[in-house]
């Protein structure tokens, strides 16, 4: 090899390392519909995930986040990604319970009420969730828990009887079932429509987290938050397998690495922000109270019944998950 050949070869190597290979740099853009508001911690975590991927892939993969149901409504997101109208998305796992009861596990009251137990429940059920999504051509990337769930109401609640006949907002089939068992009337309202549903009186109570209570300015219509801490539902972020498979291996790796980081960061953020969200409810004049013993006992009874119903519906697969979870506690 002559000296000039050597120089040329070294130069080609440098250009290749910089990603400059003569052909225009291929850039992929993914649309990412998500259901929750831009300042919600889940959305902030999703945005960080997208930024990490843009950076790690050297700009090869750009993800445009569309929050608050602005591109597709919460209940349209899965279908949009399955159908290829969007490539990646976020949704509430238990909102899929009508497709498969397995997805409802994290909305069974009093099965897992702390972050540590919710993580164990996730670890016990993750593979089954992954396998079911894969059947729809979807690849699970990560999941993050919401803060613990409680009851928002206009009046003080001493027991479940105080909710009899009241229209309560639900966000998933399992929550609707829970409201029925409470003797109240479930009305499904997505988070993006919640403020309006409360202000127009479509519902007069709500079951959700301190986070969504804050996002929807619950104090404008409701006076009490009973911090029952009954369950921690989760969001999942998933991608179309077809879109993922079309990426080069290095970019695929960048996506998986950013997903793992988003899962760790998201759970931490959720737990850390819970106290802040509760403090905001108080600062805005809500009475934040623990559930009375009677209210809690009524709720626990519903939880036991729902755990049995869940295991019956899901079958052997479900029982295995429950056993694994209970052993890990
Ligand atoms: N917020 C979402 C789901 C669970 C939660 O805490 C909602 O209320 O729609």
mmCIF file of N, CA and C and ligand atoms in Angstrom, residues 36 92 146-149 169 171 189-191 194 206-212 233 235, ligand 1:
data_model
loop_
_atom_site.group_PDB
_atom_site.id
_atom_site.type_symbol
_atom_site.label_atom_id
_atom_site.label_comp_id
_atom_site.label_asym_id
_atom_site.label_seq_id
_atom_site.Cartn_x
_atom_site.Cartn_y
_atom_site.Cartn_z
ATOM 1 N N UNK A 36 -51.948 11.334 28.038
ATOM 2 C CA UNK A 36 -51.967 12.215 29.213
ATOM 3 C C UNK A 36 -51.327 13.576 28.937
ATOM 4 N N UNK A 92 -52.745 3.098 28.962
ATOM 5 C CA UNK A 92 -52.969 2.505 30.275
ATOM 6 C C UNK A 92 -53.216 1.014 30.060
ATOM 7 N N UNK A 146 -48.561 4.405 37.970
ATOM 8 C CA UNK A 146 -49.148 5.654 38.458
ATOM 9 C C UNK A 146 -49.034 5.673 39.984
ATOM 10 N N UNK A 147 -49.141 6.850 40.597
ATOM 11 C CA UNK A 147 -49.235 6.883 42.066
ATOM 12 C C UNK A 147 -50.470 6.104 42.534
ATOM 13 N N UNK A 148 -50.480 5.706 43.815
ATOM 14 C CA UNK A 148 -51.599 4.918 44.356
ATOM 15 C C UNK A 148 -52.947 5.615 44.150
ATOM 16 N N UNK A 149 -53.988 4.781 44.026
ATOM 17 C CA UNK A 149 -55.325 5.285 43.676
ATOM 18 C C UNK A 149 -56.208 5.505 44.903
ATOM 19 N N UNK A 169 -66.672 8.342 37.900
ATOM 20 C CA UNK A 169 -65.880 8.235 36.683
ATOM 21 C C UNK A 169 -64.977 6.988 36.731
ATOM 22 N N UNK A 171 -61.991 4.610 34.401
ATOM 23 C CA UNK A 171 -61.045 4.675 33.277
ATOM 24 C C UNK A 171 -60.707 3.311 32.698
ATOM 25 N N UNK A 189 -64.810 7.865 31.372
ATOM 26 C CA UNK A 189 -64.351 9.181 30.891
ATOM 27 C C UNK A 189 -62.823 9.118 30.792
ATOM 28 N N UNK A 190 -62.266 9.465 29.646
ATOM 29 C CA UNK A 190 -60.811 9.482 29.519
ATOM 30 C C UNK A 190 -60.238 10.685 30.273
ATOM 31 N N UNK A 191 -58.988 10.559 30.683
ATOM 32 C CA UNK A 191 -58.353 11.625 31.461
ATOM 33 C C UNK A 191 -58.426 12.977 30.734
ATOM 34 N N UNK A 194 -61.683 14.685 31.483
ATOM 35 C CA UNK A 194 -62.131 14.601 32.875
ATOM 36 C C UNK A 194 -62.574 15.944 33.458
ATOM 37 N N UNK A 206 -64.712 10.321 41.582
ATOM 38 C CA UNK A 206 -63.681 9.822 40.683
ATOM 39 C C UNK A 206 -62.756 8.896 41.457
ATOM 40 N N UNK A 207 -62.289 7.862 40.771
ATOM 41 C CA UNK A 207 -61.285 6.966 41.362
ATOM 42 C C UNK A 207 -60.018 7.153 40.550
ATOM 43 N N UNK A 208 -58.983 7.699 41.140
ATOM 44 C CA UNK A 208 -57.732 7.878 40.394
ATOM 45 C C UNK A 208 -56.602 8.245 41.354
ATOM 46 N N UNK A 209 -55.496 8.719 40.792
ATOM 47 C CA UNK A 209 -54.319 9.066 41.601
ATOM 48 C C UNK A 209 -54.328 10.541 41.985
ATOM 49 N N UNK A 210 -53.408 10.881 42.876
ATOM 50 C CA UNK A 210 -53.160 12.294 43.176
ATOM 51 C C UNK A 210 -52.709 13.023 41.912
ATOM 52 N N UNK A 211 -51.988 12.315 41.032
ATOM 53 C CA UNK A 211 -51.457 12.944 39.818
ATOM 54 C C UNK A 211 -52.582 13.407 38.893
ATOM 55 N N UNK A 212 -53.534 12.500 38.629
ATOM 56 C CA UNK A 212 -54.630 12.868 37.721
ATOM 57 C C UNK A 212 -55.596 13.836 38.410
ATOM 58 N N UNK A 233 -52.121 1.383 39.035
ATOM 59 C CA UNK A 233 -52.204 0.945 37.644
ATOM 60 C C UNK A 233 -50.948 1.395 36.885
ATOM 61 N N UNK A 235 -48.940 2.441 33.041
ATOM 62 C CA UNK A 235 -48.917 2.714 31.607
ATOM 63 C C UNK A 235 -47.895 1.799 30.958
HETATM 64 N N1 LIG B 1 -54.579 8.346 36.133
HETATM 65 C C1 LIG B 1 -55.168 7.851 34.923
HETATM 66 C C2 LIG B 1 -55.140 6.376 35.047
HETATM 67 C C3 LIG B 1 -54.714 6.070 36.425
HETATM 68 C C4 LIG B 1 -54.341 7.371 37.008
HETATM 69 O O1 LIG B 1 -53.842 7.541 38.105
HETATM 70 C C5 LIG B 1 -56.598 8.323 34.793
HETATM 71 O O2 LIG B 1 -57.204 8.692 35.785
HETATM 72 O O3 LIG B 1 -57.113 8.273 33.689
#
